């Protein structure tokens, strides 16, 4: 049976710092965390509609993907700000997060063909493959996702998670109305404004439990995601982006660069 093979690291991110440069400043993650391990994905191998085995595996700390996340999150935390336009650029390597906030965990969603089943190419399935040429037969693919948010939905990139990371670090009130990420507005809409509200709430009914990991998301959920990391809480009275937390009694550090 074939096994999932990690892709080779890209040359742009093979070293933690330029040979002639100083090592990055290592930053501890925020002390406060709202993560819930109960939201982690099922690691059971399941067959999807295309005949591929679809499953999740944890990404270990030695993985190049994990290291890249640590550098990019470190940049945002170290500089106290984030410009979404920088997401396409490699990390500066000036800062490195030592670990993810407690309870948050990176997983790789793997799609792997059945060795005894029909052969597929990337063009057949219209998905990205590890090999550069999409005409090659599909070997396996793996996309990284960050799990742990109380709503039960994954962060798909550092771009999506950075606003929440800055909120964890900077908001002493831990008010979800003040978070500009793409997931927290759903908590606010459900009347959950503080992590303490999660206890005894109907949070479990808000978590979508899809039988098929590839099941399309509803339009309502998809429309709430923006390239900047997520919409602001409109009716909740909370600030958008990184604006001052008026109702909370103090400004938040980590405003978005304009």
Tab-separated table of C-alpha atoms in Angstrom:
chain	number	residue	atom	x	y	z
A	1	UNK	CA	0.000	0.000	0.000
A	2	UNK	CA	1.349	3.422	-0.882
A	3	UNK	CA	2.139	5.880	1.860
A	4	UNK	CA	1.929	9.633	1.964
A	5	UNK	CA	5.265	11.258	1.220
A	6	UNK	CA	6.081	14.782	2.315
A	7	UNK	CA	7.000	17.198	-0.438
A	8	UNK	CA	10.540	18.493	-0.564
A	9	UNK	CA	10.980	21.920	1.059
A	10	UNK	CA	11.223	24.874	-1.278
A	11	UNK	CA	14.644	26.445	-1.598
A	12	UNK	CA	13.317	29.814	-0.385
A	13	UNK	CA	12.552	28.414	3.053
A	14	UNK	CA	15.138	25.715	3.585
A	15	UNK	CA	17.107	27.691	6.172
A	16	UNK	CA	15.847	29.499	9.255
A	17	UNK	CA	18.004	32.526	8.452
A	18	UNK	CA	20.491	33.714	5.876
A	19	UNK	CA	23.972	32.263	6.517
A	20	UNK	CA	25.380	35.719	7.271
A	21	UNK	CA	22.410	36.853	9.350
A	22	UNK	CA	21.627	36.560	13.051
A	23	UNK	CA	19.283	33.845	14.312
A	24	UNK	CA	15.617	34.851	14.606
A	25	UNK	CA	14.233	36.197	17.852
A	26	UNK	CA	12.152	33.419	19.375
A	27	UNK	CA	8.811	34.572	20.750
A	28	UNK	CA	6.534	32.746	23.146
A	29	UNK	CA	2.899	32.369	22.055
A	30	UNK	CA	0.153	34.318	23.845
A	31	UNK	CA	-0.441	33.124	27.400
A	32	UNK	CA	-4.191	33.128	26.854
A	33	UNK	CA	-5.747	30.631	24.448
A	34	UNK	CA	-9.351	29.791	23.655
A	35	UNK	CA	-8.617	26.580	21.733
A	36	UNK	CA	-10.701	23.445	22.187
A	37	UNK	CA	-9.034	20.113	21.248
A	38	UNK	CA	-12.517	18.639	20.776
A	39	UNK	CA	-12.588	20.423	17.409
A	40	UNK	CA	-9.675	18.413	15.955
A	41	UNK	CA	-10.495	16.533	12.731
A	42	UNK	CA	-11.076	12.801	12.524
A	43	UNK	CA	-7.871	11.021	11.477
A	44	UNK	CA	-9.756	7.995	10.106
A	45	UNK	CA	-9.072	7.174	6.452
A	46	UNK	CA	-12.243	7.625	4.402
A	47	UNK	CA	-12.923	7.226	0.703
A	48	UNK	CA	-14.400	10.260	-1.066
A	49	UNK	CA	-16.531	10.581	-4.206
A	50	UNK	CA	-13.436	10.526	-6.441
A	51	UNK	CA	-12.254	7.217	-4.992
A	52	UNK	CA	-9.415	8.862	-3.061
A	53	UNK	CA	-8.544	8.138	0.537
A	54	UNK	CA	-9.171	11.335	2.454
A	55	UNK	CA	-7.709	11.696	5.942
A	56	UNK	CA	-5.896	14.039	8.328
A	57	UNK	CA	-2.493	13.664	9.944
A	58	UNK	CA	-0.893	15.959	12.557
A	59	UNK	CA	1.992	18.075	11.268
A	60	UNK	CA	5.058	17.639	13.448
A	61	UNK	CA	7.365	20.444	14.504
A	62	UNK	CA	10.170	19.316	12.185
A	63	UNK	CA	7.966	19.638	9.115
A	64	UNK	CA	8.873	22.525	6.798
A	65	UNK	CA	5.241	23.634	6.704
A	66	UNK	CA	5.141	23.911	10.499
A	67	UNK	CA	8.374	25.897	10.514
A	68	UNK	CA	7.074	28.313	7.889
A	69	UNK	CA	3.935	28.911	9.959
A	70	UNK	CA	6.116	29.636	13.005
A	71	UNK	CA	8.132	32.231	11.097
A	72	UNK	CA	5.116	33.969	9.587
A	73	UNK	CA	3.208	34.017	12.871
A	74	UNK	CA	6.375	35.219	14.589
A	75	UNK	CA	6.649	38.106	12.135
A	76	UNK	CA	3.098	39.226	12.909
A	77	UNK	CA	3.534	38.914	16.673
A	78	UNK	CA	7.000	40.477	16.703
A	79	UNK	CA	6.033	43.485	14.626
A	80	UNK	CA	2.628	43.804	16.278
A	81	UNK	CA	0.977	44.413	12.940
A	82	UNK	CA	0.053	42.618	9.760
A	83	UNK	CA	-0.554	43.649	6.183
A	84	UNK	CA	-2.472	41.007	4.159
A	85	UNK	CA	-0.414	42.014	1.120
A	86	UNK	CA	2.644	40.510	2.815
A	87	UNK	CA	1.085	37.045	2.873
A	88	UNK	CA	2.500	36.178	-0.552
A	89	UNK	CA	6.017	37.047	0.570
A	90	UNK	CA	8.359	34.657	2.374
A	91	UNK	CA	8.845	35.280	6.102
A	92	UNK	CA	11.526	37.738	7.171
A	93	UNK	CA	13.139	35.204	9.545
A	94	UNK	CA	13.642	37.988	12.082
A	95	UNK	CA	11.087	36.369	14.409
A	96	UNK	CA	10.015	32.822	15.160
A	97	UNK	CA	7.100	31.644	17.285
A	98	UNK	CA	8.311	28.888	19.594
A	99	UNK	CA	5.014	27.004	19.420
A	100	UNK	CA	1.350	27.465	18.606
A	101	UNK	CA	-1.017	28.881	21.240
A	102	UNK	CA	-2.089	26.137	23.631
A	103	UNK	CA	-4.664	23.814	22.088
A	104	UNK	CA	-4.190	24.939	18.487
A	105	UNK	CA	-2.780	22.260	16.202
A	106	UNK	CA	-1.747	21.973	12.568
A	107	UNK	CA	-3.078	19.082	10.510
A	108	UNK	CA	-2.459	18.062	6.934
A	109	UNK	CA	-5.453	16.926	4.925
A	110	UNK	CA	-4.192	14.143	2.711
A	111	UNK	CA	-5.804	12.889	-0.467
A	112	UNK	CA	-4.287	9.642	-1.606
A	113	UNK	CA	-5.346	7.378	-4.471
A	114	UNK	CA	-6.183	3.733	-3.958
A	115	UNK	CA	-3.189	1.823	-5.374
A	116	UNK	CA	-5.603	-0.796	-6.704
A	117	UNK	CA	-8.123	1.716	-8.036
A	118	UNK	CA	-8.327	3.829	-11.215
A	119	UNK	CA	-5.473	6.209	-11.978
A	120	UNK	CA	-6.123	9.951	-11.775
A	121	UNK	CA	-4.249	13.068	-12.796
A	122	UNK	CA	-4.406	16.505	-11.297
A	123	UNK	CA	-6.300	17.695	-14.363
A	124	UNK	CA	-8.886	14.943	-13.905
A	125	UNK	CA	-9.698	16.039	-10.378
A	126	UNK	CA	-8.896	19.751	-10.798
A	127	UNK	CA	-6.758	19.802	-7.676
A	128	UNK	CA	-3.209	20.772	-6.906
A	129	UNK	CA	-0.736	17.910	-6.858
A	130	UNK	CA	2.677	17.585	-5.302
A	131	UNK	CA	4.351	16.949	-8.634
A	132	UNK	CA	4.739	20.046	-10.773
A	133	UNK	CA	3.225	18.645	-13.957
A	134	UNK	CA	-0.517	18.108	-13.538
A	135	UNK	CA	-0.426	15.523	-16.333
A	136	UNK	CA	1.365	13.094	-14.041
A	137	UNK	CA	-0.700	10.494	-12.259
A	138	UNK	CA	-1.822	11.721	-8.872
A	139	UNK	CA	0.393	10.499	-6.047
A	140	UNK	CA	-0.881	12.377	-3.004
A	141	UNK	CA	-1.587	15.895	-1.884
A	142	UNK	CA	-1.647	17.510	1.493
A	143	UNK	CA	-2.958	20.908	2.534
A	144	UNK	CA	-2.192	22.319	6.014
A	145	UNK	CA	-5.034	23.546	8.216
A	146	UNK	CA	-5.060	24.898	11.764
A	147	UNK	CA	-7.666	23.485	14.152
A	148	UNK	CA	-8.708	24.456	17.653
A	149	UNK	CA	-11.030	27.444	17.264
A	150	UNK	CA	-14.138	26.987	19.454
A	151	UNK	CA	-16.499	27.274	16.500
A	152	UNK	CA	-15.034	24.029	15.135
A	153	UNK	CA	-13.940	25.370	11.756
A	154	UNK	CA	-10.364	25.344	10.487
A	155	UNK	CA	-8.079	28.230	9.629
A	156	UNK	CA	-6.831	27.681	6.097
A	157	UNK	CA	-3.716	29.844	6.231
A	158	UNK	CA	-1.564	32.102	8.376
A	159	UNK	CA	-3.419	34.976	6.718
A	160	UNK	CA	-6.655	33.805	8.319
A	161	UNK	CA	-5.178	33.022	11.734
A	162	UNK	CA	-2.967	36.074	12.320
A	163	UNK	CA	-5.844	38.416	13.296
A	164	UNK	CA	-6.886	35.872	15.941
A	165	UNK	CA	-3.291	35.466	17.128
A	166	UNK	CA	-2.998	39.233	17.635
A	167	UNK	CA	-6.331	39.221	19.469
A	168	UNK	CA	-5.136	36.453	21.802
A	169	UNK	CA	-2.034	38.499	22.558
A	170	UNK	CA	-3.477	41.993	22.842
A	171	UNK	CA	-7.073	41.984	24.061
A	172	UNK	CA	-7.050	41.860	27.888
A	173	UNK	CA	-10.846	41.480	27.882
A	174	UNK	CA	-10.848	38.425	25.580
A	175	UNK	CA	-13.936	39.843	23.886
A	176	UNK	CA	-14.729	38.084	20.605
A	177	UNK	CA	-16.278	41.320	19.339
A	178	UNK	CA	-12.761	42.737	19.160
A	179	UNK	CA	-11.342	39.941	16.989
A	180	UNK	CA	-11.062	40.565	13.253
A	181	UNK	CA	-10.508	36.957	12.177
A	182	UNK	CA	-12.890	35.130	9.856
A	183	UNK	CA	-14.331	32.802	12.536
A	184	UNK	CA	-15.054	34.868	15.652
A	185	UNK	CA	-17.967	36.834	14.111
A	186	UNK	CA	-19.899	33.565	14.035
A	187	UNK	CA	-19.516	33.291	17.803
A	188	UNK	CA	-20.672	36.878	18.267
A	189	UNK	CA	-23.700	36.287	16.048
A	190	UNK	CA	-24.607	33.371	18.314
A	191	UNK	CA	-24.415	35.596	21.386
A	192	UNK	CA	-21.022	34.298	22.542
A	193	UNK	CA	-18.806	37.264	23.357
A	194	UNK	CA	-16.433	35.889	25.974
A	195	UNK	CA	-14.687	32.497	26.299
A	196	UNK	CA	-16.585	32.012	29.556
A	197	UNK	CA	-19.800	32.090	27.506
A	198	UNK	CA	-18.695	28.883	25.769
A	199	UNK	CA	-19.432	26.848	28.881
A	200	UNK	CA	-23.004	25.661	28.899
A	201	UNK	CA	-23.692	27.365	25.579
A	202	UNK	CA	-25.032	25.810	22.403
A	203	UNK	CA	-21.546	25.839	20.884
A	204	UNK	CA	-21.775	22.165	19.927
A	205	UNK	CA	-24.809	22.857	17.757
A	206	UNK	CA	-22.840	25.567	15.952
A	207	UNK	CA	-20.030	23.224	15.004
A	208	UNK	CA	-20.648	21.756	11.616
A	209	UNK	CA	-20.137	18.001	11.579
A	210	UNK	CA	-19.778	17.004	7.942
A	211	UNK	CA	-19.696	13.314	7.097
A	212	UNK	CA	-17.509	13.954	4.066
A	213	UNK	CA	-14.516	16.257	4.648
A	214	UNK	CA	-14.833	17.432	1.031
A	215	UNK	CA	-18.488	18.354	1.331
A	216	UNK	CA	-18.948	21.897	-0.058
A	217	UNK	CA	-19.431	24.629	2.492
A	218	UNK	CA	-22.720	26.490	2.595
A	219	UNK	CA	-22.929	29.847	0.874
A	220	UNK	CA	-23.565	31.556	4.186
A	221	UNK	CA	-20.267	30.358	5.578
A	222	UNK	CA	-18.273	30.905	2.419
A	223	UNK	CA	-19.495	34.469	1.973
A	224	UNK	CA	-18.283	35.483	5.402
A	225	UNK	CA	-14.634	34.873	4.534
A	226	UNK	CA	-12.666	37.753	3.092
A	227	UNK	CA	-9.099	37.956	1.892
A	228	UNK	CA	-8.141	40.220	4.763
A	229	UNK	CA	-8.802	37.499	7.278
A	230	UNK	CA	-12.483	37.912	7.975
A	231	UNK	CA	-15.338	40.366	8.370
A	232	UNK	CA	-15.801	42.594	11.342
A	233	UNK	CA	-18.593	42.122	13.821
A	234	UNK	CA	-21.244	44.530	12.552
A	235	UNK	CA	-24.131	44.485	14.944
A	236	UNK	CA	-22.010	43.528	17.921
A	237	UNK	CA	-20.448	46.927	18.339
A	238	UNK	CA	-16.928	45.517	18.152
A	239	UNK	CA	-14.176	47.175	16.121
A	240	UNK	CA	-13.156	45.979	12.702
A	241	UNK	CA	-9.618	45.118	11.674
A	242	UNK	CA	-7.453	46.343	14.511
A	243	UNK	CA	-9.405	49.472	15.519
A	244	UNK	CA	-9.593	50.720	19.075
A	245	UNK	CA	-11.674	48.608	21.389
A	246	UNK	CA	-14.030	51.385	22.447
A	247	UNK	CA	-16.504	49.328	24.392
A	248	UNK	CA	-13.744	47.413	26.116
A	249	UNK	CA	-11.925	50.418	27.488
A	250	UNK	CA	-8.638	50.378	25.592
A	251	UNK	CA	-6.938	50.151	22.199
A	252	UNK	CA	-5.566	46.910	20.882
A	253	UNK	CA	-2.012	46.594	19.669
A	254	UNK	CA	-1.637	44.922	16.310
A	255	UNK	CA	-3.605	47.155	13.971
A	256	UNK	CA	-3.622	46.203	10.322
A	257	UNK	CA	-1.116	48.167	8.268
A	258	UNK	CA	-2.816	50.468	5.793
